[in-house]
Amino acid sequence: METVLIWMTGALAGGYAFKLLSLPTSAGFIVAGYVLALLNFSRNTDYLTLPAEIGVALLLFSLGLKVKPSYFYNKHVILVFIVHSIVVTLFFYLLLHLDVGLEIKLGLCVALSVSSTIVASKALETRRELSTFHGRISVIILVFQDILALALLLYSQPNNLMVESAVLLLVPFSIPLIKGLLRTLHNNEELELLAAIIIAVVLGMTLFSSLGLSAEIGALVMGVLLSGYESADRLAKRIWSLREFLLLAFFLGLGMTVQLNYEILVNSLIILSLLVFKSIILFFLLLAFKLRAYTAFLISISLSTFSEFALIVVSHWNKAGLIKDEISAVIICTTCLSFILGSILNKYVHEIYARLEPLLMKFER
């Protein structure tokens, strides 16, 4: 219990310090986790695992509640996603020098082409832009990127899929029953919220993971399937406070996993610099489909991170002996740094655009 109190106090101090600096508190939680690990307070981190997983599940579930299925009918966005993923993967493959096999290197490049759903969705929601045009486009690209990351995870764990996984095809048929249950609890906000959490954690997170698929994608899918529920937006807002508290465990635990020395930090900063090219490629692709420079810039900044899925992939490959500890540490450090950088860029995205507007407007079609 004392350790948990120390963690919470450290997170409070880190988050408050970053708030005073006008920086995102989530970045402060990551730094707090790293400092706590340095002070040898990172024992028994299993306590953080469950709340972190539930926090991520609730984040993706509430995100899915705001995503209407009709959003996915835009063939231009799908084409942008495909071209961007291919170009960025090849770009990283040519520029990165990693001491791994060709297949593993290609897999790492694919993982690095994906952006963080957590950072992007949290930033969009904080700015209250999740339902805007650029917010919806960002979410659609993120969902397709999550599907790509899921495919990579399934490829890296080929034995995960099982015959029983076909049961998931029945989940959409249960949605009318679930909506009916939520309607019966509509007049009692506490029971409706509890039912929604159970749906996200049990049907989304637990069922999907037990049948060989990603818990994160399961929570997101359940949210999308329930997005047609008439009180979906209100339900997403009700989940917000609980989700924010649980995500504290995710960011704190992430900071505790960071390993730093001079070589790791230098290599991480080199890979981190490639985010510039990743964002520029997406910006010009969006302009090619005649989006305004303002819209394209906001979407590009929203996706200017590496994904938490990269952490899962390198952790699995490291345990399997496919990559060395040093490479795993570099990817983890790079991803954490991208979270901090992405949070800062998203916080000041409108101010940054105001300064760059004369230049960016020249590229509009």
Coordinates of C-alpha atoms in Angstrom, one line a residue:
M1 CA 0.0 0.0 0.0
E2 CA 2.9 2.4 0.8
T3 CA 4.4 1.8 -2.6
V4 CA 1.1 2.7 -4.3
L5 CA 0.9 5.9 -2.3
I6 CA 4.4 6.8 -3.3
W7 CA 3.5 6.2 -6.9
M8 CA 0.4 8.4 -6.7
T9 CA 2.4 11.1 -4.9
G10 CA 5.2 11.0 -7.5
A11 CA 2.6 11.1 -10.3
L12 CA 0.9 14.1 -8.7
A13 CA 4.3 15.9 -8.4
G14 CA 5.3 15.1 -11.9
G15 CA 1.9 16.1 -13.4
Y16 CA 1.8 19.3 -11.4
A17 CA 5.3 20.3 -12.4
F18 CA 4.5 19.8 -16.1
K19 CA 1.2 21.7 -15.6
L20 CA 3.2 24.7 -14.2
L21 CA 5.4 24.5 -17.3
S22 CA 2.2 24.5 -19.5
L23 CA 3.1 21.0 -20.7
P24 CA 0.8 18.0 -20.8
T25 CA 0.3 16.2 -17.5
S26 CA 0.6 12.8 -19.2
A27 CA 4.2 13.6 -20.1
G28 CA 4.7 14.5 -16.5
F29 CA 3.4 11.0 -15.4
I30 CA 5.9 9.3 -17.8
V31 CA 8.8 11.3 -16.3
A32 CA 7.6 10.6 -12.8
G33 CA 7.6 6.9 -13.6
Y34 CA 11.1 7.1 -14.8
V35 CA 12.3 9.0 -11.7
L36 CA 10.5 6.5 -9.4
A37 CA 12.3 3.7 -11.2
L38 CA 15.6 5.5 -10.6
L39 CA 14.8 5.7 -6.9
N40 CA 14.1 2.0 -6.8
F41 CA 10.3 2.4 -6.3
S42 CA 9.5 0.3 -9.4
R43 CA 9.0 -3.0 -7.6
N44 CA 5.7 -4.8 -7.8
T45 CA 4.7 -3.0 -11.0
D46 CA 2.2 -5.8 -11.6
Y47 CA -0.2 -3.6 -9.5
L48 CA -0.2 -1.1 -12.4
T49 CA -0.9 -3.7 -15.1
L50 CA -4.7 -4.2 -14.6
P51 CA -5.7 -0.6 -14.1
A52 CA -3.5 0.4 -17.1
E53 CA -5.2 -2.2 -19.3
I54 CA -8.7 -1.2 -18.2
G55 CA -7.8 2.5 -18.7
V56 CA -6.7 1.9 -22.3
A57 CA -9.7 -0.3 -22.9
L58 CA -12.1 2.5 -21.7
L59 CA -10.2 5.1 -23.7
L60 CA -10.6 3.1 -26.9
F61 CA -14.2 2.1 -26.0
S62 CA -15.3 5.7 -25.4
L63 CA -13.4 6.7 -28.6
G64 CA -15.4 4.0 -30.5
L65 CA -18.6 5.4 -29.2
K66 CA -18.0 8.6 -31.1
V67 CA -17.0 6.9 -34.4
K68 CA -20.0 6.3 -36.7
P69 CA -19.7 3.3 -39.1
S70 CA -20.4 5.7 -42.0
Y71 CA -17.0 7.3 -41.4
F72 CA -15.3 4.3 -42.9
Y73 CA -16.9 4.6 -46.3
N74 CA -14.5 7.3 -47.4
K75 CA -12.3 5.6 -50.0
H76 CA -10.0 8.6 -50.2
V77 CA -9.0 8.3 -46.5
I78 CA -8.4 4.5 -46.9
L79 CA -6.2 5.3 -49.9
V80 CA -4.2 7.9 -47.8
F81 CA -3.8 5.3 -45.1
I82 CA -2.5 2.6 -47.5
V83 CA -0.1 4.9 -49.3
H84 CA 1.2 6.5 -46.1
S85 CA 1.8 3.2 -44.4
I86 CA 3.7 1.8 -47.5
V87 CA 5.8 4.9 -48.0
V88 CA 6.7 5.4 -44.4
T89 CA 7.6 1.8 -43.9
L90 CA 9.9 1.8 -46.9
F91 CA 11.4 5.1 -45.8
F92 CA 12.2 3.8 -42.3
Y93 CA 13.5 0.6 -43.8
L94 CA 16.0 2.4 -45.9
L95 CA 17.2 4.9 -43.2
L96 CA 17.2 2.7 -40.1
H97 CA 20.3 0.7 -39.3
L98 CA 19.3 -2.1 -36.9
D99 CA 21.2 -5.2 -36.0
V100 CA 18.3 -7.6 -36.8
G101 CA 17.2 -9.8 -39.6
L102 CA 15.5 -8.4 -42.7
E103 CA 12.0 -9.7 -41.7
I104 CA 12.2 -8.4 -38.1
K105 CA 13.5 -5.0 -39.4
L106 CA 10.5 -4.8 -41.8
G107 CA 8.2 -5.6 -38.9
L108 CA 9.7 -2.9 -36.7
C109 CA 9.4 -0.4 -39.6
V110 CA 5.7 -1.3 -40.0
A111 CA 5.2 -0.9 -36.2
L112 CA 6.9 2.5 -36.3
S113 CA 4.6 3.6 -39.1
V114 CA 1.6 3.4 -36.8
S115 CA 0.7 6.3 -34.5
S116 CA -0.5 6.3 -30.9
T117 CA -4.3 6.1 -30.6
I118 CA -4.0 7.0 -26.9
V119 CA -2.1 10.2 -27.4
A120 CA -4.0 11.4 -30.4
S121 CA -7.5 10.6 -29.1
K122 CA -6.7 12.1 -25.7
A123 CA -5.3 15.3 -27.4
L124 CA -8.3 15.6 -29.7
E125 CA -10.7 15.1 -26.8
T126 CA -8.9 17.6 -24.6
R127 CA -9.2 20.2 -27.3
R128 CA -12.8 19.2 -27.9
E129 CA -12.1 18.5 -31.5
L130 CA -12.9 14.8 -31.7
S131 CA -16.2 15.4 -33.6
T132 CA -14.7 18.0 -36.0
F133 CA -13.9 17.1 -39.6
H134 CA -10.1 16.8 -38.9
G135 CA -10.8 14.9 -35.7
R136 CA -13.0 12.3 -37.5
I137 CA -10.4 11.9 -40.3
S138 CA -7.7 11.4 -37.7
V139 CA -9.7 8.8 -35.9
I140 CA -10.5 6.9 -39.1
I141 CA -6.8 6.8 -40.0
L142 CA -6.0 5.7 -36.4
V143 CA -8.5 2.8 -36.6
F144 CA -7.0 1.5 -39.8
Q145 CA -3.5 1.8 -38.4
D146 CA -4.7 -0.1 -35.3
I147 CA -5.9 -2.8 -37.7
L148 CA -2.5 -2.9 -39.4
A149 CA -0.8 -3.1 -36.0
L150 CA -3.2 -5.9 -35.0
A151 CA -2.3 -7.8 -38.2
L152 CA 1.4 -7.4 -37.3
L153 CA 0.7 -8.7 -33.8
L154 CA -1.1 -11.7 -35.2
Y155 CA 1.8 -12.4 -37.6
S156 CA 4.2 -12.2 -34.7
Q157 CA 2.1 -14.6 -32.7
P158 CA 0.8 -17.0 -35.3
N159 CA -0.7 -19.4 -32.8
N160 CA -3.0 -16.9 -31.3
L161 CA -5.9 -17.4 -33.7
M162 CA -8.0 -20.4 -32.9
V163 CA -11.2 -22.0 -34.2
E164 CA -13.1 -20.4 -31.3
S165 CA -12.2 -17.0 -32.7
A166 CA -15.1 -17.4 -35.1
V167 CA -17.3 -16.8 -32.1
L168 CA -16.5 -13.1 -32.5
L169 CA -18.5 -13.0 -35.7
L170 CA -21.6 -13.3 -33.5
V171 CA -20.8 -10.2 -31.5
P172 CA -22.5 -7.8 -33.9
F173 CA -25.7 -9.8 -33.5
S174 CA -25.7 -9.2 -29.8
I175 CA -25.7 -5.4 -30.1
P176 CA -29.5 -5.0 -30.2
L177 CA -29.7 -6.9 -26.9
I178 CA -26.9 -4.8 -25.4
K179 CA -28.6 -1.6 -26.5
G180 CA -31.9 -2.8 -25.0
L181 CA -30.1 -3.4 -21.7
L182 CA -28.6 0.0 -21.7
R183 CA -32.0 1.6 -22.5
T184 CA -33.6 -0.2 -19.5
L185 CA -30.8 1.4 -17.3
H186 CA -31.1 4.8 -19.0
N187 CA -32.8 6.4 -16.0
N188 CA -30.1 5.3 -13.6
E189 CA -26.8 6.8 -14.6
E190 CA -24.7 4.8 -12.2
L191 CA -26.1 1.4 -13.4
E192 CA -25.8 2.5 -17.1
L193 CA -22.2 3.5 -16.5
L194 CA -21.4 0.2 -14.8
A195 CA -23.0 -1.7 -17.6
A196 CA -21.0 0.2 -20.2
I197 CA -17.7 -0.5 -18.3
I198 CA -18.6 -4.3 -18.1
I199 CA -19.3 -4.3 -21.8
A200 CA -16.0 -2.6 -22.6
V201 CA -13.9 -4.8 -20.3
V202 CA -15.7 -8.2 -20.6
L203 CA -17.1 -8.2 -24.2
G204 CA -14.4 -6.0 -25.6
M205 CA -11.2 -6.5 -23.7
T206 CA -11.5 -10.0 -22.2
L207 CA -13.5 -11.8 -24.8
F208 CA -11.3 -10.7 -27.7
S209 CA -8.0 -11.4 -25.9
S210 CA -9.2 -14.8 -24.8
L211 CA -10.1 -15.7 -28.4
G212 CA -6.7 -14.7 -29.7
L213 CA -7.2 -11.1 -30.7
S214 CA -6.0 -7.8 -29.3
A215 CA -7.8 -6.5 -26.2
E216 CA -7.4 -2.9 -27.4
I217 CA -9.0 -3.6 -30.8
G218 CA -11.8 -5.5 -29.0
A219 CA -12.7 -2.5 -26.8
L220 CA -12.5 -0.2 -29.9
V221 CA -14.8 -2.5 -31.9
M222 CA -17.4 -2.7 -29.1
G223 CA -17.4 1.1 -28.9
V224 CA -17.9 1.4 -32.7
L225 CA -20.7 -1.2 -32.7
L226 CA -22.5 0.8 -29.9
S227 CA -21.9 4.2 -31.5
G228 CA -25.5 4.1 -32.8
Y229 CA -26.9 4.0 -29.3
E230 CA -28.8 7.2 -28.7
S231 CA -27.0 8.1 -25.5
A232 CA -23.5 7.1 -26.8
D233 CA -22.0 10.6 -26.6
R234 CA -23.3 11.1 -23.0
L235 CA -22.0 7.7 -22.0
A236 CA -18.6 8.5 -23.4
K237 CA -18.5 11.7 -21.3
R238 CA -19.5 9.7 -18.2
I239 CA -16.6 7.3 -18.7
W240 CA -14.1 10.2 -19.0
S241 CA -13.2 10.7 -15.3
L242 CA -12.7 7.1 -14.5
R243 CA -10.7 6.5 -17.7
E244 CA -8.4 9.4 -17.0
F245 CA -7.6 8.1 -13.5
L246 CA -6.8 4.6 -14.8
L247 CA -4.7 5.9 -17.6
L248 CA -2.4 7.3 -14.9
A249 CA -1.3 3.7 -14.3
F250 CA -0.5 3.3 -18.1
F251 CA 1.7 6.4 -18.3
L252 CA 3.4 5.8 -14.9
G253 CA 4.2 2.2 -15.8
L254 CA 5.5 3.3 -19.2
G255 CA 7.9 5.6 -17.6
M256 CA 9.2 2.9 -15.3
T257 CA 10.1 0.7 -18.3
V258 CA 12.4 3.3 -19.9
Q259 CA 16.1 2.5 -19.8
L260 CA 18.5 5.3 -20.5
N261 CA 22.2 5.5 -21.2
Y262 CA 24.1 7.7 -23.7
E263 CA 24.0 5.2 -26.6
I264 CA 20.3 4.4 -26.1
L265 CA 19.4 8.1 -25.9
V266 CA 21.3 9.0 -29.0
N267 CA 19.8 6.2 -31.1
S268 CA 16.3 7.1 -29.7
L269 CA 16.7 10.7 -30.7
I270 CA 17.8 9.6 -34.2
I271 CA 14.7 7.5 -34.7
L272 CA 12.5 10.2 -33.1
S273 CA 13.8 12.7 -35.7
L274 CA 12.2 10.5 -38.4
L275 CA 8.8 11.6 -37.1
V276 CA 9.3 14.8 -39.0
F277 CA 9.3 12.9 -42.3
K278 CA 6.4 10.7 -41.2
S279 CA 4.3 13.9 -40.5
I280 CA 5.5 15.6 -43.7
I281 CA 4.6 12.6 -45.9
L282 CA 1.1 12.5 -44.4
F283 CA 0.6 16.3 -44.7
F284 CA 1.4 16.2 -48.5
L285 CA -0.7 13.1 -49.0
L286 CA -3.7 14.9 -47.5
L287 CA -3.0 18.0 -49.6
A288 CA -3.0 15.7 -52.7
F289 CA -6.6 14.9 -51.9
K290 CA -7.4 18.6 -51.8
L291 CA -7.7 19.1 -48.0
R292 CA -7.0 22.5 -46.7
A293 CA -3.5 23.1 -45.3
Y294 CA -5.0 23.8 -41.9
T295 CA -6.9 20.5 -41.8
A296 CA -4.0 18.5 -43.1
F297 CA -1.6 20.1 -40.6
L298 CA -3.9 19.3 -37.6
I299 CA -4.3 15.7 -38.7
S300 CA -0.5 15.3 -39.3
I301 CA 0.3 16.7 -35.8
S302 CA -2.3 14.4 -34.2
L303 CA -0.6 11.4 -35.7
S304 CA 3.0 12.6 -35.0
T305 CA 3.8 9.8 -32.5
F306 CA 4.9 6.2 -32.5
S307 CA 2.4 3.7 -31.3
E308 CA 2.0 1.8 -28.0
F309 CA 1.6 -1.3 -30.3
A310 CA 5.4 -0.9 -31.0
L311 CA 6.0 -1.5 -27.3
I312 CA 3.9 -4.7 -27.4
V313 CA 5.7 -6.0 -30.5
V314 CA 9.2 -5.4 -29.3
S315 CA 8.4 -6.9 -25.9
H316 CA 7.2 -10.1 -27.6
W317 CA 10.1 -10.3 -29.9
N318 CA 12.6 -9.6 -27.1
K319 CA 11.1 -12.4 -25.0
A320 CA 11.3 -14.7 -28.0
G321 CA 15.0 -13.8 -28.5
L322 CA 14.4 -12.2 -31.9
I323 CA 15.8 -8.8 -31.0
K324 CA 18.5 -7.8 -28.4
D325 CA 17.7 -6.0 -25.2
E326 CA 19.5 -2.9 -26.5
I327 CA 17.2 -2.6 -29.5
S328 CA 14.1 -3.2 -27.3
A329 CA 15.3 -0.4 -25.0
V330 CA 15.8 2.0 -27.9
I331 CA 12.3 1.4 -29.3
I332 CA 10.7 1.7 -25.8
C333 CA 12.6 5.0 -25.1
T334 CA 11.8 6.3 -28.6
T335 CA 8.1 5.6 -28.2
C336 CA 8.0 7.2 -24.8
L337 CA 9.8 10.3 -26.1
S338 CA 7.3 10.5 -29.0
F339 CA 4.5 10.4 -26.5
I340 CA 6.0 13.4 -24.7
L341 CA 6.8 15.3 -28.0
G342 CA 3.4 14.4 -29.5
S343 CA 1.5 15.7 -26.4
I344 CA 3.4 19.0 -26.5
L345 CA 2.9 19.5 -30.2
N346 CA -0.8 18.7 -29.9
K347 CA -1.2 21.2 -27.0
Y348 CA 0.2 24.0 -29.1
V349 CA -0.8 22.9 -32.5
H350 CA -3.0 25.9 -33.3
E351 CA -0.2 28.4 -32.2
I352 CA 2.3 26.4 -34.3
Y353 CA 0.0 26.6 -37.4
A354 CA -0.5 30.3 -37.0
R355 CA 3.3 30.8 -37.3
L356 CA 3.6 28.4 -40.2
E357 CA 0.4 29.4 -42.1
P358 CA 2.0 31.7 -44.8
L359 CA 4.4 28.8 -45.7
L360 CA 1.9 26.0 -45.5
M361 CA -0.8 27.8 -47.5
K362 CA 1.6 27.8 -50.5
F363 CA 1.2 24.0 -50.9
E364 CA -2.6 24.0 -50.9
R365 CA -4.3 22.7 -54.1

